[in-house]
PDB file of C-alpha atoms in Angstrom:
ATOM      1  CA  MET I 227      -9.404   4.114  18.980  1.00 56.00           C
ATOM      2  CA  SER I 228      -6.395   3.000  21.049  1.00 62.00           C
ATOM      3  CA  LEU I 229      -2.927   4.421  20.650  1.00 50.00           C
ATOM      4  CA  LYS I 230      -1.659   1.154  19.137  1.00 55.00           C
ATOM      5  CA  SER I 231      -4.435   0.986  16.544  1.00 59.00           C
ATOM      6  CA  THR I 232      -3.936   4.654  15.712  1.00 57.00           C
ATOM      7  CA  LYS I 233      -0.207   4.074  15.191  1.00 50.00           C
ATOM      8  CA  THR I 234      -0.914   0.978  13.066  1.00 50.00           C
ATOM      9  CA  PHE I 235      -3.385   2.921  10.934  1.00 53.00           C
ATOM     10  CA  PHE I 236      -0.875   5.764  10.540  1.00 47.00           C
ATOM     11  CA  LEU I 237       1.970   3.398   9.600  1.00 48.00           C
ATOM     12  CA  SER I 238      -0.280   1.539   7.160  1.00 50.00           C
ATOM     13  CA  PHE I 239      -1.538   4.702   5.519  1.00 49.00           C
ATOM     14  CA  PHE I 240       1.960   6.168   5.155  1.00 49.00           C
ATOM     15  CA  ARG I 241       3.794   2.861   4.751  1.00 48.00           C
ATOM     16  CA  GLU I 242       5.739   4.091   1.742  1.00 53.00           C
ATOM     17  CA  LEU I 243       7.375   6.722   3.926  1.00 44.00           C
ATOM     18  CA  PHE I 244       7.676   5.094   7.343  1.00 45.00           C
ATOM     19  CA  VAL I 245       7.849   1.318   6.895  1.00 45.00           C
ATOM     20  CA  TYR I 246      11.249  -0.159   6.143  1.00 48.00           C
ATOM     21  CA  HIS I 247      11.114  -2.401   3.033  1.00 51.00           C
ATOM     22  CA  HIS I 248       7.459  -1.529   2.491  1.00 68.00           C
ATOM     23  CA  THR I 249       7.483  -3.072  -1.007  1.00 81.00           C
ATOM     24  CA  SER I 250       8.332  -6.471   0.451  1.00 87.00           C
ATOM     25  CA  LEU I 251       5.587  -6.152   3.059  1.00 88.00           C
ATOM     26  CA  GLU I 252       3.109  -5.037   0.434  1.00 89.00           C
ATOM     27  CA  PHE I 253       4.031  -7.959  -1.821  1.00 94.00           C
ATOM     28  CA  ARG I 254       3.357 -10.383   1.016  1.00 94.00           C
ATOM     29  CA  ALA I 255       0.065  -8.631   1.743  1.00 94.00           C
ATOM     30  CA  LYS I 256      -0.991  -9.167  -1.870  1.00 93.00           C
ATOM     31  CA  LEU I 257      -0.098 -12.875  -1.678  1.00 96.00           C
ATOM     32  CA  PHE I 258      -2.150 -13.344   1.471  1.00 96.00           C
ATOM     33  CA  ALA I 259      -5.014 -11.223   0.136  1.00 94.00           C
ATOM     34  CA  SER I 260      -5.295 -13.456  -2.917  1.00 94.00           C
ATOM     35  CA  MET I 261      -5.857 -16.477  -0.668  1.00 94.00           C
ATOM     36  CA  ILE I 262      -8.193 -14.718   1.783  1.00 93.00           C
ATOM     37  CA  ALA I 263     -10.350 -12.982  -0.827  1.00 90.00           C
ATOM     38  CA  SER I 264     -10.978 -16.292  -2.561  1.00 88.00           C
ATOM     39  CA  ASN I 265     -13.315 -17.155   0.323  1.00 85.00           C
ATOM     40  CA  GLN I 266     -16.404 -15.034  -0.204  1.00 77.00           C
ATOM     41  CA  ILE I 267     -18.231 -16.406   2.847  1.00 76.00           C
ATOM     42  CA  ASP I 268     -16.325 -15.480   6.002  1.00 74.00           C
ATOM     43  CA  ASN I 269     -12.769 -14.291   6.461  1.00 78.00           C
ATOM     44  CA  SER I 270     -12.514 -14.411  10.267  1.00 87.00           C
ATOM     45  CA  CYS I 271     -10.592 -17.705  10.296  1.00 91.00           C
ATOM     46  CA  GLU I 272      -8.253 -16.462   7.574  1.00 93.00           C
ATOM     47  CA  TYR I 273      -7.362 -13.378   9.613  1.00 94.00           C
ATOM     48  CA  VAL I 274      -6.440 -15.567  12.589  1.00 94.00           C
ATOM     49  CA  VAL I 275      -4.177 -17.610  10.282  1.00 95.00           C
ATOM     50  CA  LEU I 276      -2.752 -14.400   8.789  1.00 96.00           C
ATOM     51  CA  LYS I 277      -1.909 -12.971  12.216  1.00 95.00           C
ATOM     52  CA  LYS I 278      -0.117 -16.202  13.127  1.00 96.00           C
ATOM     53  CA  ILE I 279       1.886 -16.155   9.885  1.00 97.00           C
ATOM     54  CA  ALA I 280       2.731 -12.465  10.296  1.00 95.00           C
ATOM     55  CA  LYS I 281       4.064 -13.128  13.810  1.00 96.00           C
ATOM     56  CA  GLU I 282       6.185 -15.936  12.401  1.00 95.00           C
ATOM     57  CA  ILE I 283       7.622 -13.685   9.679  1.00 93.00           C
ATOM     58  CA  TYR I 284       8.175 -10.568  11.797  1.00 90.00           C
ATOM     59  CA  LYS I 285       8.968 -12.123  15.164  1.00 90.00           C
ATOM     60  CA  GLU I 286      10.278  -9.060  16.962  1.00 83.00           C
ATOM     61  CA  ASP I 287       8.225  -6.303  15.340  1.00 82.00           C
ATOM     62  CA  GLU I 288       4.595  -6.163  16.445  1.00 85.00           C
ATOM     63  CA  TYR I 289       3.892  -2.991  14.473  1.00 81.00           C
ATOM     64  CA  ARG I 290       5.130  -4.613  11.275  1.00 85.00           C
ATOM     65  CA  VAL I 291       2.841  -7.565  12.048  1.00 90.00           C
ATOM     66  CA  ASP I 292      -0.084  -5.190  12.468  1.00 87.00           C
ATOM     67  CA  VAL I 293       0.778  -3.244   9.303  1.00 87.00           C
ATOM     68  CA  LEU I 294       0.942  -6.494   7.293  1.00 92.00           C
ATOM     69  CA  VAL I 295      -2.468  -7.567   8.609  1.00 92.00           C
ATOM     70  CA  HIS I 296      -3.958  -4.113   8.004  1.00 88.00           C
ATOM     71  CA  THR I 297      -2.517  -3.864   4.478  1.00 90.00           C
ATOM     72  CA  THR I 298      -3.784  -7.352   3.628  1.00 93.00           C
ATOM     73  CA  LYS I 299      -7.264  -6.381   4.849  1.00 92.00           C
ATOM     74  CA  GLU I 300      -7.143  -3.311   2.596  1.00 87.00           C
ATOM     75  CA  TYR I 301      -6.488  -5.482  -0.460  1.00 89.00           C
ATOM     76  CA  VAL I 302      -9.140  -8.020   0.542  1.00 91.00           C
ATOM     77  CA  ASN I 303     -11.713  -5.249   1.015  1.00 88.00           C
ATOM     78  CA  LYS I 304     -10.876  -3.796  -2.404  1.00 86.00           C
ATOM     79  CA  ILE I 305     -11.491  -7.198  -3.977  1.00 88.00           C
ATOM     80  CA  ILE I 306     -14.648  -8.055  -2.039  1.00 84.00           C
ATOM     81  CA  GLN I 307     -16.193  -4.641  -2.619  1.00 83.00           C
ATOM     82  CA  ASN I 308     -15.146  -4.923  -6.266  1.00 76.00           C
ATOM     83  CA  ASP I 309     -13.806  -1.433  -5.777  1.00 64.00           C
ATOM     84  CA  SER I 310     -10.841  -1.244  -8.094  1.00 66.00           C
ATOM     85  CA  LEU I 311      -9.390  -4.717  -7.862  1.00 74.00           C
ATOM     86  CA  ASP I 312     -10.275  -8.336  -8.491  1.00 87.00           C
ATOM     87  CA  ILE I 313      -8.276 -11.493  -7.918  1.00 89.00           C
ATOM     88  CA  ASP I 314      -7.198 -11.722 -11.569  1.00 90.00           C
ATOM     89  CA  HIS I 315      -5.777  -8.205 -11.525  1.00 91.00           C
ATOM     90  CA  LEU I 316      -4.121  -8.873  -8.178  1.00 93.00           C
ATOM     91  CA  LEU I 317      -2.429 -11.997  -9.552  1.00 94.00           C
ATOM     92  CA  LEU I 318      -1.239 -10.048 -12.597  1.00 93.00           C
ATOM     93  CA  ASP I 319       0.132  -7.376 -10.286  1.00 92.00           C
ATOM     94  CA  ILE I 320       1.950 -10.023  -8.221  1.00 94.00           C
ATOM     95  CA  ASP I 321       3.430 -11.455 -11.421  1.00 93.00           C
ATOM     96  CA  LYS I 322       4.580  -7.994 -12.487  1.00 92.00           C
ATOM     97  CA  GLU I 323       6.168  -7.406  -9.076  1.00 91.00           C
ATOM     98  CA  MET I 324       8.059 -10.710  -9.330  1.00 92.00           C
ATOM     99  CA  ARG I 325       9.449  -9.685 -12.727  1.00 90.00           C
ATOM    100  CA  LYS I 326      10.461  -6.292 -11.400  1.00 91.00           C
ATOM    101  CA  HIS I 327      11.929  -7.518  -8.082  1.00 89.00           C
ATOM    102  CA  LYS I 328      13.553 -10.920  -8.557  1.00 89.00           C
ATOM    103  CA  ARG I 329      14.055 -11.341  -4.785  1.00 88.00           C
ATOM    104  CA  PHE I 330      10.280 -11.459  -4.230  1.00 91.00           C
ATOM    105  CA  VAL I 331      10.185 -15.044  -5.488  1.00 92.00           C
ATOM    106  CA  ASP I 332      11.990 -15.985  -2.275  1.00 91.00           C
ATOM    107  CA  LYS I 333       9.265 -14.245  -0.242  1.00 89.00           C
ATOM    108  CA  ILE I 334       6.658 -16.774  -1.357  1.00 94.00           C
ATOM    109  CA  ASN I 335       6.291 -19.402   1.331  1.00 95.00           C
ATOM    110  CA  MET I 336       3.963 -22.084   0.035  1.00 96.00           C
ATOM    111  CA  ASP I 337       3.479 -23.563   3.516  1.00 96.00           C
ATOM    112  CA  HIS I 338       2.207 -20.208   4.753  1.00 96.00           C
ATOM    113  CA  LEU I 339      -0.190 -19.974   1.835  1.00 96.00           C
ATOM    114  CA  ARG I 340      -1.391 -23.552   2.338  1.00 95.00           C
ATOM    115  CA  SER I 341      -2.242 -22.645   5.936  1.00 94.00           C
ATOM    116  CA  PHE I 342      -5.381 -20.956   4.629  1.00 93.00           C
ATOM    117  CA  TYR I 343      -6.767 -24.382   3.675  1.00 90.00           C
ATOM    118  CA  ALA I 344      -7.389 -24.890   7.402  1.00 88.00           C
ATOM    119  CA  CYS I 345     -10.261 -22.430   7.106  1.00 87.00           C
ATOM    120  CA  ASN I 346     -12.984 -24.588   5.694  1.00 75.00           C
ATOM    121  CA  GLY I 347     -14.427 -22.967   2.654  1.00 73.00           C
ATOM    122  CA  ASP I 348     -16.851 -24.285   0.108  1.00 84.00           C
ATOM    123  CA  GLU I 349     -15.766 -26.270  -2.963  1.00 88.00           C
ATOM    124  CA  ASP I 350     -15.395 -23.135  -5.089  1.00 88.00           C
ATOM    125  CA  THR I 351     -13.111 -21.539  -2.509  1.00 89.00           C
ATOM    126  CA  ILE I 352     -10.898 -24.615  -2.275  1.00 90.00           C
ATOM    127  CA  LEU I 353     -10.717 -24.882  -6.057  1.00 92.00           C
ATOM    128  CA  LEU I 354      -9.797 -21.207  -6.447  1.00 92.00           C
ATOM    129  CA  GLN I 355      -7.176 -21.410  -3.694  1.00 93.00           C
ATOM    130  CA  THR I 356      -5.699 -24.495  -5.334  1.00 95.00           C
ATOM    131  CA  ARG I 357      -5.473 -22.670  -8.675  1.00 95.00           C
ATOM    132  CA  ILE I 358      -3.822 -19.688  -6.996  1.00 95.00           C
ATOM    133  CA  LEU I 359      -1.258 -21.958  -5.325  1.00 96.00           C
ATOM    134  CA  GLU I 360      -0.589 -23.707  -8.629  1.00 96.00           C
ATOM    135  CA  PHE I 361      -0.004 -20.311 -10.235  1.00 95.00           C
ATOM    136  CA  TYR I 362       2.512 -19.381  -7.515  1.00 95.00           C
ATOM    137  CA  GLU I 363       4.288 -22.740  -7.779  1.00 95.00           C
ATOM    138  CA  SER I 364       4.541 -22.326 -11.540  1.00 93.00           C
ATOM    139  CA  GLU I 365       5.910 -18.811 -11.170  1.00 90.00           C
ATOM    140  CA  ILE I 366       8.486 -19.918  -8.606  1.00 90.00           C
ATOM    141  CA  LYS I 367       9.686 -22.731 -10.871  1.00 90.00           C
ATOM    142  CA  SER I 368       9.889 -20.562 -13.974  1.00 87.00           C
ATOM    143  CA  ARG I 369      11.606 -17.657 -12.177  1.00 79.00           C
ATOM    144  CA  LYS I 370      14.168 -19.887 -10.484  1.00 76.00           C
ATOM    145  CA  LYS I 371      14.857 -21.691 -13.761  1.00 73.00           C
ATOM    146  CA  VAL I 372      15.493 -18.344 -15.462  1.00 65.00           C
ATOM    147  CA  SER I 373      17.819 -17.143 -12.687  1.00 61.00           C
ATOM    148  CA  THR I 374      19.955 -20.305 -12.747  1.00 60.00           C
ATOM    149  CA  THR I 375      20.496 -20.282 -16.511  1.00 54.00           C
TER     150      THR I 375
END
């Protein structure tokens, strides 16, 4: 294991202690995991897209990019292995986080999430991703409507 991967693993494992604004990073990881885990066939393309998005978000911080990718993979693995999480529970958790932290609504970038469509999945994957995006769009609209009134 290289020094960089060891540091990334360490930062990911102890992200609550060592990663600045770890809740924001974790929220984004959950968003991306919901899109990636919807494709049960192969996630290699999605991880390429994720890395590109992470570099766009955290331009100057390669370790933060790596921690976001690593954290997202953790959530995806929990869902795929049906360990302690499924997509429905993840979406409920995202909803709860948005209620708790109003600023998280602004962290949802629909263009980033739509980027995962580039990874050709089967019809079920595309349908599930579309439903997930519709859920996020609905949440953004309802949360912004509440904050302006």
